[in-house]
XYZ file of C-alpha atoms in Angstrom:
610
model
C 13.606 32.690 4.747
C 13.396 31.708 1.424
C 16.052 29.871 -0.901
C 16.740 31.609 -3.953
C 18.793 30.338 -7.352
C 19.623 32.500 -10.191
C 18.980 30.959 -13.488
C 19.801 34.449 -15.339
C 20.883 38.163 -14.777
C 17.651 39.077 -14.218
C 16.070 36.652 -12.608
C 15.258 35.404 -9.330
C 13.551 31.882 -8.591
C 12.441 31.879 -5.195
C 11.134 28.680 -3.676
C 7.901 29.824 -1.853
C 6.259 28.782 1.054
C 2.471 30.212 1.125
C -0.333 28.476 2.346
C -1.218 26.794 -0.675
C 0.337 22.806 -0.386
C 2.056 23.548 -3.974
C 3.658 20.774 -5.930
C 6.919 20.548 -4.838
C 8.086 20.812 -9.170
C 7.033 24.365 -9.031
C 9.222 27.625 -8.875
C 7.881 31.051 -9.761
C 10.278 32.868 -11.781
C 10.362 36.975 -11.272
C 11.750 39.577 -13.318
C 11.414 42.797 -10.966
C 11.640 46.562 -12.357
C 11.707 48.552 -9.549
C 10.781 52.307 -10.203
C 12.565 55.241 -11.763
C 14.531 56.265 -8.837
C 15.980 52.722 -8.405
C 18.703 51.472 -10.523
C 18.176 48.861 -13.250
C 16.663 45.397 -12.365
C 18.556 43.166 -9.887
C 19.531 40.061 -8.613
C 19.379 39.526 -4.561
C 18.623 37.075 -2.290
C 15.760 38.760 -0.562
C 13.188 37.350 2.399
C 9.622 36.301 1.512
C 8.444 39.524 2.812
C 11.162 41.650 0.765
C 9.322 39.956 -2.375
C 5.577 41.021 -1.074
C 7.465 44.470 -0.354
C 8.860 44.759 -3.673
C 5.302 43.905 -5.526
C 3.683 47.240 -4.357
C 6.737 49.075 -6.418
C 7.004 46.725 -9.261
C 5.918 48.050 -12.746
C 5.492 44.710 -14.334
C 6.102 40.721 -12.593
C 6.445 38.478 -15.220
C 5.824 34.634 -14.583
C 7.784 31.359 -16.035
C 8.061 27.860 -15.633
C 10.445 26.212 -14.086
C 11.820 23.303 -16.123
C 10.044 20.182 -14.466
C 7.001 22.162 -14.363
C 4.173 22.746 -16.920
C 4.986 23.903 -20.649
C 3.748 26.659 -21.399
C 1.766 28.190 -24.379
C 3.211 29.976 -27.128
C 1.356 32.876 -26.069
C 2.970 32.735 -22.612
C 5.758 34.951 -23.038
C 3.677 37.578 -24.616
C 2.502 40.995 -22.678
C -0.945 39.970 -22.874
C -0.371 37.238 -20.901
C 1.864 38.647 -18.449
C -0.761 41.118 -18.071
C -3.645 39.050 -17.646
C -1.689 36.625 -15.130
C -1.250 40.581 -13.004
C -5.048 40.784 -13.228
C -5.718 37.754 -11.995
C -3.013 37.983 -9.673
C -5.391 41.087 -8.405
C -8.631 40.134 -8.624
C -7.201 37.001 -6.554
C -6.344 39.175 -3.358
C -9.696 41.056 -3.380
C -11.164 37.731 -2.540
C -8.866 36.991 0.200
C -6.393 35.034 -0.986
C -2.109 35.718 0.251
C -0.473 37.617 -1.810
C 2.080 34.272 -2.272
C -1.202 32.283 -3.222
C -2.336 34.857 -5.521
C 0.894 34.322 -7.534
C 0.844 30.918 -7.499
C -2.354 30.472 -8.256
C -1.756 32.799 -11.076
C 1.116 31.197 -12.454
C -0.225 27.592 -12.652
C -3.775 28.362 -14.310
C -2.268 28.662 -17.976
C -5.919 27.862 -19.304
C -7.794 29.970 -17.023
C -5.590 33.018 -18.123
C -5.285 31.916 -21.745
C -9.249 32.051 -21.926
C -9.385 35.486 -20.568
C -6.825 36.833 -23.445
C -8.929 34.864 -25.779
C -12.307 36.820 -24.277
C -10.481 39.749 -24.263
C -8.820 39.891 -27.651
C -11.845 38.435 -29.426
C -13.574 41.663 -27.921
C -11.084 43.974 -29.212
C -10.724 42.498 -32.602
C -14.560 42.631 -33.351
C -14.984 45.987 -31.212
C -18.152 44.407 -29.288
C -17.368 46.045 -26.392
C -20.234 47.960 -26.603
C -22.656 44.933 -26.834
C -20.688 43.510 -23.714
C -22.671 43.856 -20.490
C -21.362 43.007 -17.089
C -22.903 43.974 -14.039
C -19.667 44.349 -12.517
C -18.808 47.613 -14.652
C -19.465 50.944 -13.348
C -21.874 52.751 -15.069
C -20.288 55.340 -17.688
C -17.027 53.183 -18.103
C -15.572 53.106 -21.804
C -14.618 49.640 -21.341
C -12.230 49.831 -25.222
C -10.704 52.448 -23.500
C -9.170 50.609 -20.464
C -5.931 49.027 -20.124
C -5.638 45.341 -21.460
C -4.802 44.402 -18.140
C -8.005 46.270 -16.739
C -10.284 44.163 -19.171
C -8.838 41.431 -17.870
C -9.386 41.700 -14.425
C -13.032 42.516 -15.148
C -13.641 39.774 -17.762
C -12.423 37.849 -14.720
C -14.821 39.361 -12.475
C -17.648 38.670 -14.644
C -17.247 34.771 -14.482
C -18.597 35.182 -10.794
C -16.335 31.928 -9.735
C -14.578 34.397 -6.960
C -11.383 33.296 -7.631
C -12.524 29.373 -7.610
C -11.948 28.596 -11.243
C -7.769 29.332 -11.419
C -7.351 27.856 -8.018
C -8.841 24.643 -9.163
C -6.670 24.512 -11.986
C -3.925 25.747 -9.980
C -4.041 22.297 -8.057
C -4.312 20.270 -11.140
C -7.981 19.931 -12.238
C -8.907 20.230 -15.685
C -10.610 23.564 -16.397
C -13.164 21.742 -18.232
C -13.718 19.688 -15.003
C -13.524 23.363 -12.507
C -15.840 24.885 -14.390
C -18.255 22.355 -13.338
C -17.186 21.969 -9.542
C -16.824 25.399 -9.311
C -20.832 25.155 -9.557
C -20.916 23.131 -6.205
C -18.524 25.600 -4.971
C -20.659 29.278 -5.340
C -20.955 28.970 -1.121
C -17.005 28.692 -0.270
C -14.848 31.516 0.616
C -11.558 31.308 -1.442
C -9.232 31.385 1.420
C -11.492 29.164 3.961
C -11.379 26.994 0.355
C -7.374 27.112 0.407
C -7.353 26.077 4.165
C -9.645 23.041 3.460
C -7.639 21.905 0.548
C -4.369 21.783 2.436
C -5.815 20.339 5.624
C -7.709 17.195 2.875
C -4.185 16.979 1.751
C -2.346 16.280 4.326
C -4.553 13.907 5.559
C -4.540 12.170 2.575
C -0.622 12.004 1.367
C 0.985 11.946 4.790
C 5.006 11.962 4.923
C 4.917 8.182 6.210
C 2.625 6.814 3.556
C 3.175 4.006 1.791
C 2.646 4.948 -2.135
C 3.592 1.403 -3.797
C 1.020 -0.347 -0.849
C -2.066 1.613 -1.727
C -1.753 1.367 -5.414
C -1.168 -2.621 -5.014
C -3.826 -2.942 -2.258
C -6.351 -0.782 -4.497
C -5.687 -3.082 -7.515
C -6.557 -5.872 -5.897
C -9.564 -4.894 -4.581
C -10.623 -4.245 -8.371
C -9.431 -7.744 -8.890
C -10.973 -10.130 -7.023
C -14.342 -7.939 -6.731
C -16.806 -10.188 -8.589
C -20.480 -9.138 -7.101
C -22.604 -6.223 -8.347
C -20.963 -3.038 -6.629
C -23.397 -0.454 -4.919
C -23.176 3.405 -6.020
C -20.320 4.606 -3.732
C -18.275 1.234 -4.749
C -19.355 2.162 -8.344
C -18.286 5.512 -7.812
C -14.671 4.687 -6.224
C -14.520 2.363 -9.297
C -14.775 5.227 -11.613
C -12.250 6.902 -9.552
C -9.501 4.036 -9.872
C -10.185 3.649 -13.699
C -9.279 7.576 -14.246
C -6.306 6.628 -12.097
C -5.680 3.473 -14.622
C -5.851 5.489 -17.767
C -3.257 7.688 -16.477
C 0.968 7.124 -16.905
C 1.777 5.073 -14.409
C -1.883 3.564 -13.399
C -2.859 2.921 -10.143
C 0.400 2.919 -8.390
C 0.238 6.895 -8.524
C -2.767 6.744 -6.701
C -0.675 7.804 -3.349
C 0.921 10.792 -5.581
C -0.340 13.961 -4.431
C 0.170 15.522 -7.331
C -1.057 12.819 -9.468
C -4.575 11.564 -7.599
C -6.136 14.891 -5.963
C -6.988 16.225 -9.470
C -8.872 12.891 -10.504
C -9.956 12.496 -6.582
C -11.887 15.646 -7.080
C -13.172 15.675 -10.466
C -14.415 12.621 -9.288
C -15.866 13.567 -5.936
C -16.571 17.088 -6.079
C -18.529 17.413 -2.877
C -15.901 16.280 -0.974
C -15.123 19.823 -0.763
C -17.958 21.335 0.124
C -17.636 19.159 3.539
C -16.690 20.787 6.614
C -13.211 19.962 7.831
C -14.409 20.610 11.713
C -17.415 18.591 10.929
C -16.814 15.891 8.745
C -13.034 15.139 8.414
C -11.896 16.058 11.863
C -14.298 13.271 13.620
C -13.943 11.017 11.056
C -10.173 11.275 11.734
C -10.647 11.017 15.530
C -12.680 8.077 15.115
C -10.030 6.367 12.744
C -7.350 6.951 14.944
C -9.307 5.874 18.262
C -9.511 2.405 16.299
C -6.101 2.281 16.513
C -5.263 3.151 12.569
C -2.142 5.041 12.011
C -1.796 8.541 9.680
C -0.936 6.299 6.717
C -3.763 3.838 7.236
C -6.279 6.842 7.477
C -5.063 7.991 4.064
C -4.953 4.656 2.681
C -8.844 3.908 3.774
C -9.820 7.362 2.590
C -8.180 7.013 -1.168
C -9.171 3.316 -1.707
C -12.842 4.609 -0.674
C -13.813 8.250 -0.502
C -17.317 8.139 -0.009
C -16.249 7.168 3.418
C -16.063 11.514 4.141
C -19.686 11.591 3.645
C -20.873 8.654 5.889
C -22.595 9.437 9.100
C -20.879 8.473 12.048
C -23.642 7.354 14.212
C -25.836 6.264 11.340
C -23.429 4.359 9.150
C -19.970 3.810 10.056
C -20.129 2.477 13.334
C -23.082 0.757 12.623
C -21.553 -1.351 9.942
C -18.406 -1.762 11.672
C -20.260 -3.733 14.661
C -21.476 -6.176 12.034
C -17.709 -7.468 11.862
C -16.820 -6.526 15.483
C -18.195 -9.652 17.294
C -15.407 -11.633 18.842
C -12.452 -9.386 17.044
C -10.638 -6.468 18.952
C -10.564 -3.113 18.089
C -7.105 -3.648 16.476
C -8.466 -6.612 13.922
C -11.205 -3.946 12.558
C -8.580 -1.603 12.432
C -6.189 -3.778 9.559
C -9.717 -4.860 8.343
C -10.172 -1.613 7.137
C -6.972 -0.526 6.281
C -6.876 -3.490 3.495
C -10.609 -3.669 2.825
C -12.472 -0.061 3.312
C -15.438 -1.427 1.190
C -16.621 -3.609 4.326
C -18.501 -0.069 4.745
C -20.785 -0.505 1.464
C -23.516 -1.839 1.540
C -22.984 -4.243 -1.778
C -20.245 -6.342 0.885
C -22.496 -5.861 3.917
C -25.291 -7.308 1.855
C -22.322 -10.316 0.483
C -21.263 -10.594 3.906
C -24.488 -12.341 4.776
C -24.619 -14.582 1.457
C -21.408 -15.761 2.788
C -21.790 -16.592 5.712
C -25.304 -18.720 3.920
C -22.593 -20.735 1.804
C -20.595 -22.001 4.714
C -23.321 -22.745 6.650
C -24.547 -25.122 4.711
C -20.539 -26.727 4.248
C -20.995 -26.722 8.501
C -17.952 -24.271 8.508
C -18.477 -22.290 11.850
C -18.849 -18.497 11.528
C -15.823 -17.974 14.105
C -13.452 -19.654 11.403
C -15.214 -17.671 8.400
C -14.635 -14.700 10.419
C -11.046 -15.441 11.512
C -10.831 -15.630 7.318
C -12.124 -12.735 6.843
C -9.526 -10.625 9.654
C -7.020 -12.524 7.995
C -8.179 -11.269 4.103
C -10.937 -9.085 4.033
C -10.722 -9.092 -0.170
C -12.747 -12.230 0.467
C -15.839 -10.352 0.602
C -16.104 -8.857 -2.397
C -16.436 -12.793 -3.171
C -19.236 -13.850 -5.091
C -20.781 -16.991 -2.746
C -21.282 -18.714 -6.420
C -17.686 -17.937 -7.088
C -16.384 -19.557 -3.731
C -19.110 -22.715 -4.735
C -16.694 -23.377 -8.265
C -13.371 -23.198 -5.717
C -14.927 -25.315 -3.029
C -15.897 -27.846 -5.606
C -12.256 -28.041 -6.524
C -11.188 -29.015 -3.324
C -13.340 -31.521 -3.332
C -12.167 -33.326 -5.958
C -9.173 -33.467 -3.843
C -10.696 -35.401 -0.945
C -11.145 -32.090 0.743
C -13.946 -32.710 3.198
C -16.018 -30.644 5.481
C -14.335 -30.937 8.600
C -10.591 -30.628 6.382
C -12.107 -27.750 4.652
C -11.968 -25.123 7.994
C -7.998 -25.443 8.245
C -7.784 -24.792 4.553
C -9.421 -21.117 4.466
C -8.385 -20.333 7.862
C -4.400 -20.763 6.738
C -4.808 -19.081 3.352
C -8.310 -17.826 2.665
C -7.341 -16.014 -0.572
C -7.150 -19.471 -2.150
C -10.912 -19.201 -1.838
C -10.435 -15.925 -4.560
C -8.671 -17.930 -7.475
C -9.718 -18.683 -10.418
C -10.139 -22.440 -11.375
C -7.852 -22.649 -13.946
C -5.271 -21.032 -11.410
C -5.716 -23.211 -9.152
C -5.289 -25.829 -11.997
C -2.334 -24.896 -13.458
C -0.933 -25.394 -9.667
C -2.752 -28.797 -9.626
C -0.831 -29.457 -13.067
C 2.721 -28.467 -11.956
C 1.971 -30.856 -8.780
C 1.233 -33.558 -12.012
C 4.456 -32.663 -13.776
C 6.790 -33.647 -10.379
C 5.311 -37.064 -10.002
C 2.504 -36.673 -7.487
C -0.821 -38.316 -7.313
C -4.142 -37.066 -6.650
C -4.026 -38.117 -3.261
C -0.875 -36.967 -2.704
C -1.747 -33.364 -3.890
C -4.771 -33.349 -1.604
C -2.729 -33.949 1.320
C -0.278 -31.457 0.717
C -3.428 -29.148 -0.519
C -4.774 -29.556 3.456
C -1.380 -29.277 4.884
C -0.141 -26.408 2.744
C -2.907 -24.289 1.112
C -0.964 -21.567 0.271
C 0.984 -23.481 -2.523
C -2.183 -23.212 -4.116
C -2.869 -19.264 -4.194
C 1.188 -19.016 -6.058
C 2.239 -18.579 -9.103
C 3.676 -21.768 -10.922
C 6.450 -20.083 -12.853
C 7.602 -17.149 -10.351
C 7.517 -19.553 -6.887
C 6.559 -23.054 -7.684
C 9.031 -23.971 -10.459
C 11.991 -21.623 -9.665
C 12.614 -23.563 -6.313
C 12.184 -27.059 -7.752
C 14.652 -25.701 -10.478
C 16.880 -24.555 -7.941
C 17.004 -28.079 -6.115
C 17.568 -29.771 -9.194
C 20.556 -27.177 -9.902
C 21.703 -27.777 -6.314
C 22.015 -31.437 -6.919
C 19.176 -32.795 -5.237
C 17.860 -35.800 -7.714
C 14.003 -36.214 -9.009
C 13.346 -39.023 -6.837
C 14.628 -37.059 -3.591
C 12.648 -34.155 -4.902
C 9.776 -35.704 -4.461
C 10.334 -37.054 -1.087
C 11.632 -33.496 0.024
C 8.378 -31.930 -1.168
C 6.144 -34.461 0.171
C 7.689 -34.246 3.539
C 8.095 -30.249 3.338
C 5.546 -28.917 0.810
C 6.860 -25.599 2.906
C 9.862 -25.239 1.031
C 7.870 -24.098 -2.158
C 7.334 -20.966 -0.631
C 10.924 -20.398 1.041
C 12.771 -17.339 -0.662
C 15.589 -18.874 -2.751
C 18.124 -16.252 -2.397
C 16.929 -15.243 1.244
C 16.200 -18.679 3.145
C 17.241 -21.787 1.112
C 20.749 -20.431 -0.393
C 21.789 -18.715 3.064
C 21.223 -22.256 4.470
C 23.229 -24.381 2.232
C 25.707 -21.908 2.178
C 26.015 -22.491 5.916
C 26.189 -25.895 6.096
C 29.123 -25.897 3.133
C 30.987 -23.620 5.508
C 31.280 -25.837 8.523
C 33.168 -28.255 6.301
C 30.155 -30.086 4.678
C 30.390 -31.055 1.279
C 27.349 -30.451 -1.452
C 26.962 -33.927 -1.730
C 26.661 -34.155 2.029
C 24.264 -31.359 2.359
C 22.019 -32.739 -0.463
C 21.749 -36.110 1.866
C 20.598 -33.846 4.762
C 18.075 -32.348 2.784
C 16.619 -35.697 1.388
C 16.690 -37.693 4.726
C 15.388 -33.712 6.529
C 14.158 -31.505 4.279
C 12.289 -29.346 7.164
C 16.037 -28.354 7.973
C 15.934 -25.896 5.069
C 13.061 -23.703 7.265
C 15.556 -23.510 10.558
C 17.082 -20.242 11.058
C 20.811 -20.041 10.939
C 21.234 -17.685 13.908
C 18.577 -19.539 16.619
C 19.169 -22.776 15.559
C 21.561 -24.219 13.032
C 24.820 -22.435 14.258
C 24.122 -22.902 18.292
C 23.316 -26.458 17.549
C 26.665 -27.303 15.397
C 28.582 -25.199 17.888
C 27.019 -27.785 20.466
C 28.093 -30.637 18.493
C 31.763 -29.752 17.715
C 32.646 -28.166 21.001
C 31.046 -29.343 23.495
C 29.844 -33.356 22.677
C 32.996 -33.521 19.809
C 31.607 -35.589 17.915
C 32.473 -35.151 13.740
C 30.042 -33.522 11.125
C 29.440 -36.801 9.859
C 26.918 -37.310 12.521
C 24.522 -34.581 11.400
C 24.470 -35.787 7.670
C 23.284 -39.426 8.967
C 20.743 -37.626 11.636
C 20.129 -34.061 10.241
C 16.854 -34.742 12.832
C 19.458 -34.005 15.271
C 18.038 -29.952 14.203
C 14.423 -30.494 15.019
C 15.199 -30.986 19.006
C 15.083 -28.491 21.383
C 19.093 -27.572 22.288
C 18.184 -27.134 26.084
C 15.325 -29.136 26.560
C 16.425 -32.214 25.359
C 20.081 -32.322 23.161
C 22.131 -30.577 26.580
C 19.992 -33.124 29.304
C 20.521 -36.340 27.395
C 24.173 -35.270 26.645
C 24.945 -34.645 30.215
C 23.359 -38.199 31.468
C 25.544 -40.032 28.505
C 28.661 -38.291 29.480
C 27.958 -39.284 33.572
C 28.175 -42.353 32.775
C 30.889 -42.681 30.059
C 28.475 -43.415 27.536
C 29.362 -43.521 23.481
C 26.500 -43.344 21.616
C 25.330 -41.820 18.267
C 22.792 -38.967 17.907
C 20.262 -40.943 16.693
C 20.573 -43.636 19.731
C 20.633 -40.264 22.100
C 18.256 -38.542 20.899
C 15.222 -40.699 18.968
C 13.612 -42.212 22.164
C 10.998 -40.744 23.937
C 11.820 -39.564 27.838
C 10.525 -43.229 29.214
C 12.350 -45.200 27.323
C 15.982 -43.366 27.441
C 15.772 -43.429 31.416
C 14.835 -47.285 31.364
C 17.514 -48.177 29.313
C 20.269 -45.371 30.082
C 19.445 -44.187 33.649
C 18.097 -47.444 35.187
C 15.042 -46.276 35.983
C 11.406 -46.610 34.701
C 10.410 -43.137 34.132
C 12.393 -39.977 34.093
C 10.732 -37.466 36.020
C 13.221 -34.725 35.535
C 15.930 -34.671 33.161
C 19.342 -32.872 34.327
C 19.726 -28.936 32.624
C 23.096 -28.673 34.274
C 26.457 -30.916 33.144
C 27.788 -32.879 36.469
C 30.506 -32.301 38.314
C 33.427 -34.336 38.323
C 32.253 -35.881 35.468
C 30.284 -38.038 38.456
C-alpha cells in the first residue's frame, strides 16, 4: 500500500515503491483528470495499483518535484514538457520497463527531456521536418503534422539508447557522462539493466554500513600511499578525487546517492558485468573469508576494479601471497582496511619490503604480524620507511629493539619525519633527554604516531591543571609514558574522580599518582573499587594507607592481597601494606609463617581466627 500526503487540492504525492532503488528525497507529484464521465479531479488515497489503473484513463499526468529533490527548469511547468516527460514515460514501457519505473525514470531525467523539447522545438521553429530522417518513422508519415508529444516519443526513439540514456540520469549520472556509457551499454536490456543496478546497490550501501569508516579509511589510503600506483590503483584514485571535489569530499563516499553516479562515470563497465557471474561469486567468496555485508561494500568502494578480477587467476592468487601463517579471519580485516593488497603496484612493494627488513635482520613473521595489524603500510615506499628507520636510530633504536617497535604500532613506520619530530620536540619541551625519549620510544611507540597538540599536550595540560607539579610530571611520564594516550574525560578524570569520592583529598590523589602513576590505567569497576572495598571492610585499615602504597593496586586481590591478609590476621599480625605485600612469596613465609618456602598460600580466611 502506498502512503500518500496532499500538498494541494489537486494533488496527490504518493511515495512509490517500484523496482528502481530510488533516492529516498524523491516523491512524484500527480495531477489526475480522469475522463468526461468522471467528476472533476480528486484527491484519494488510492493503492499502487489504483494509480497504474488510473494512468490508462488519464488525459494528461503532470510531474513535480518534491521540495528536497531536484530544481527544476523554467521550462518544467510548461505543456511541452509535461508532454515530452508522457512520451518518454511511453517509449520507456515499450522497452520493458514498470510502469512505476517508467515514471520515475521520467520524472528525474530533467536534461534528457529538456533536450528532446529543444530537438523538437528547434524542428518546428525552422520547419526542417522534412530534411529530418529517422528510420524509425513509417513511411508516408507527415511528421509537422503529429502531436508534440508524438515527436517526442519518436525523437526519443531515434537516439537508439532504448531507454538507457534517462535511466542513467535518472540515477544521478551526468547526461554528458550517459551519453558516453550508454555506448558500452547498446547489449543490455533496460529492465535486466534496472535489476543489475539495484542488486550493485545493495551490495554496495548495505543498511549496516558504516558511512563515516569508509570515507576515513579511503582517505587514508590516499595518504600514506607514496609508491607509483598501477592502472586499477590509478583508476580508483581518479574515482576518490571526483569524490573529493564534491560537497562533503570523501566522507560521502558511502552515500548512495552521492558515490554511484561518480562510481559509474568512473567505471562504466562495471555494468556490463554479469551479476550471476561476476558479483554473485565474488560475494560468495568474500563472505566465505569471513567478511561481513558492510566489509564487502567497504572493499568494493575503496577498490572497484576488484568486480573485474578473476577469481582463480587473480584474487586468490594474490591473497595466498599474504596467507602464510595468518587465518582466514586476519586476510579478512586485511582487506577490509587495505583492498589494494590485490594490485599489483603493493604486490610488487610487498616484496621491496620485505628486501628492507631483511637486511635490518627483522624476521618476516614480525613484518607480517605488522602488516595484519596495518595493512596501509604497504603502500609504503621501502625508501620512505629507510628516512623513519634512520630516525629511530638516532634514538639508540637497534636491530633487535627495532621488531617490538613496528610490531606495537607499525603506522609509526608511515610518518613523516618532521612528525615524528615535532613529537621528539614536545618530549624536549617536558625535560627529557635523548636517552630518555628512546626508552620511552621502545616502550611506547605509539606516542610517536600522535598528534602533539590534540593528545600529547592536552593530557600534560590536564596534569598540570590537576595539580600534579613539573618535576612529578616527569617522573609520572617516565614511569607511565601510557598515560599520554589515556582519554582525559573517559579514563583519567573518571579515575580521580573516584578516588576523591572515597574520601581522598586532591592533594592526596596527586601523591598517588606521583609515587604510582600506572594507577591512572586500572579500571574502576575490576580493580580500584573491589580493592578499596577490600581495604575498608574487610582488613580496616584507613585510606591513608593507599596514598603511602598506591602499589597496593598493582597486586592481584585473590592471588596475593586476600592470602597474605588471612596469614597476618592468624596470627594477630599489624603490619602496613607495604610490609604485607612488597616481599616476594619466599621471603614473607620465612619471616611471617616460619617456614622457608611457601608452597601454597591460604585462598580461604581461618576459622576461629586460629
Amino acid at each position: 500500500m502506498a502512503s500518500w500526503a496532499l500538498p494541494a487540492p489537486t494533488t496527490v504525492v504518493p511515495t512509490l515503491s517500484p523496482s528502481i532503488d530510488r533516492p529516498r528525497s524523491w516523491n512524484v507529484a500527480f495531477v489526475l483528470c480522469l475522463g468526461s464521465n468522471s467528476p472533476s479531479p480528486f484527491v484519494s488515497s488510492v493503492s499502487t495499483s489504483s494509480v497504474r489503473n488510473s494512468w490508462f484513463r488519464a488525459t494528461r499526468v503532470r510531474f513535480a518535484a518534491a521540495e528536497d529533490g531536484w530544481c527544476p527548469s523554467s521550462t518544467s511547468g510548461l505543456p511541452a514538457v509535461d508532454e515530452a516527460r508522457e512520451a518518454v514515460v511511453e517509449i520507456l514501457r515499450e522497452f520493458g520497463a514498470s510502469q512505476e519505473d517508467s515514471i520515475y525514470i521520467a520524472a528525474n531525467s530533467r536534461c534528457y527531456v529538456e533536450m528532446l523539447v529543444g530537438n523538437v522545438q528547434e524542428l518546428d521553429e525552422l520547419g526542417l521536418w522534412g530534411s529530418w530522417n529517422s528510420e524509425i518513422v513509417e513511411e508516408n508519415v507527415d511528421m509537422s503534422s503529429l502531436s508534440f508529444r508524438k515527436k517526442v516519443y519518436y525523437m526519443a526513439k531515434s537516439k537508439g539508447d532504448k531507454g538507457v540514456l534517462p535511466y542513467l540520469e535518472s540515477i544521478g549520472v551526468k547526461l554528458s557522462s550517459a551519453l558516453l556509457i550508454a555506448r558500452y551499454l547498446s547489449s543490455e536490456r533496460l529492465p535486466q539493466l534496472i535489476d543489475k543496478v539495484n542488486f550493485v546497490r545493495g551490495i554496495l550501501f548495505p543498511s549496516s554500513i558504516n558511512e563515516a569508516l569508509i570515507g576515513r579509511n579511503a582517505k587514508r589510503m590516499m595518504m600514506y600511499l607514496s609508491i607509483p600506483a598501477d592502472e586499477d590503483v590509478q583508476s580508483t584514485l581518479s574515482f576518490f578525487e571526483k569524490m573529493e571535489a564534491r560537497h562533503g569530499g570523501l566522507s560521502m563516499l558511502g552515500h548512495k546517492d552521492a558515490s554511484f553516479p561518480y562510481l559509474v562515470e568512473s567505471f562504466p563497465k562495471l555494468l556490463l558485468c554479469s551479476v550471476k557471474n561476476h558479483f554473485k561469486p565474488l560475494v560468495g567468496f568474500l563472505e566465505l573469508l569471513g567478511v561481513p555485508k558492510a566489509g564487502i561494500s567497504t572493499i568494493l568502494l575503496s577498490f572497484p576494479p576488484i568486480v573485474f578480477y578473476d577469481m582463480e587467476k587473480e584474487i586468490k592468487p594474490k591473497l595466498c601471497a599474504f596467507s602464510k601463517g595468518s587465518e582466514e579471519k586476519d586476510i579478512a580485516k586485511m582487506l577490509m582496511k587495505y583492498p589494494w593488497i590485490l594490485s599489483t603496484c603493493i604486490q610488487e612493494n610487498y616484496e621491496k619490503i620485505l628486501a628492507f627488513f631483511n637486511e635490518k635482520k627483522v624476521p618476516k613473521s614480525s613484518v607480517d604480524l605488522a602488516i595484519r595489524s596495518w595493512p596501509h603500510i604497504l603502500g609504503c615506499s621501502a625508501i620512505k620507511m629507510k628516512s623513519m628507520v634512520e630516525q629511530f636510530n638516532e634514538f639508540g633504536v637497534n636491530k633487535k629493539m627495532l621488531v617490538p617497535v613496528i610490531t606495537s604500532s607499525p603506522q609509526l613506520l608511515l610518518k613523516k619525519p618532521k612528525e615524528f619530530q615535532a613529537v621528539v620536540s614536545f618530549m624536549e619541551e617536558i625535560g627529557f633527554d635523548s636517552k630518555t625519549i628512546g626508552r620511552i620510544l621502545c616502550r611506547c611507540p605509539e606516542i610517536f604516531a600522535s598528534r602533539v597538540d590534540n593528545t600529547l599536550r592536552k593530557k600534560v595540560n590536564f596534569l598540570a591543571d590537576f595539580g600534579i607539579s613539573r618535576d612529578c610530571l616527569l617522573r609520572v611520564v617516565r614511569k607511565y609514558p601510557e598515560m599520554l594516550l589515556l582519554d582525559t574525560d573517559n579514563t583519567l578524570l573518571p579515575r580521580m574522580s573516584f578516588l576523591m569520592r572515597v574520601g581522598l583529598s586532591k592533594r592526596e590523589v596527586c601523591s598517588m599518582i606521583c609515587r604510582f602513576s600506572p594507577i591512572l590505567g586500572y579500571s574502576i569497576e575490576m580493580v580500584l573499587k573491589p580493592k578499596v572495598d577490600f581495604l575498608l571492610r574487610t582488613m580496616k585499615k584507613p585510606l591513608k594507607e593507599i596514598v603511602e602504597y598506591p602499589r597496593y593496586f598493582s597486586y592481584s586481590l585473590d592471588k596475593k592481597i586476600k592470602p597474605r591478609f588471612w596469614v597476618i590476621q592468624s596470627r594477630k599480625l599489624e603490619l602496613s601494606l607495604k610490609d604485607m605485600l612488597s616481599k616476594n612469596d619466599d621471603e614473607f613465609a620465612q619471616e611471617y609463617m616460619g617456614i622457608g618456602r611457601l608452597l601454597v598460600m591460604p585462598s580461604v580466611p581461618p576459622k576461629d581466627g586460629s
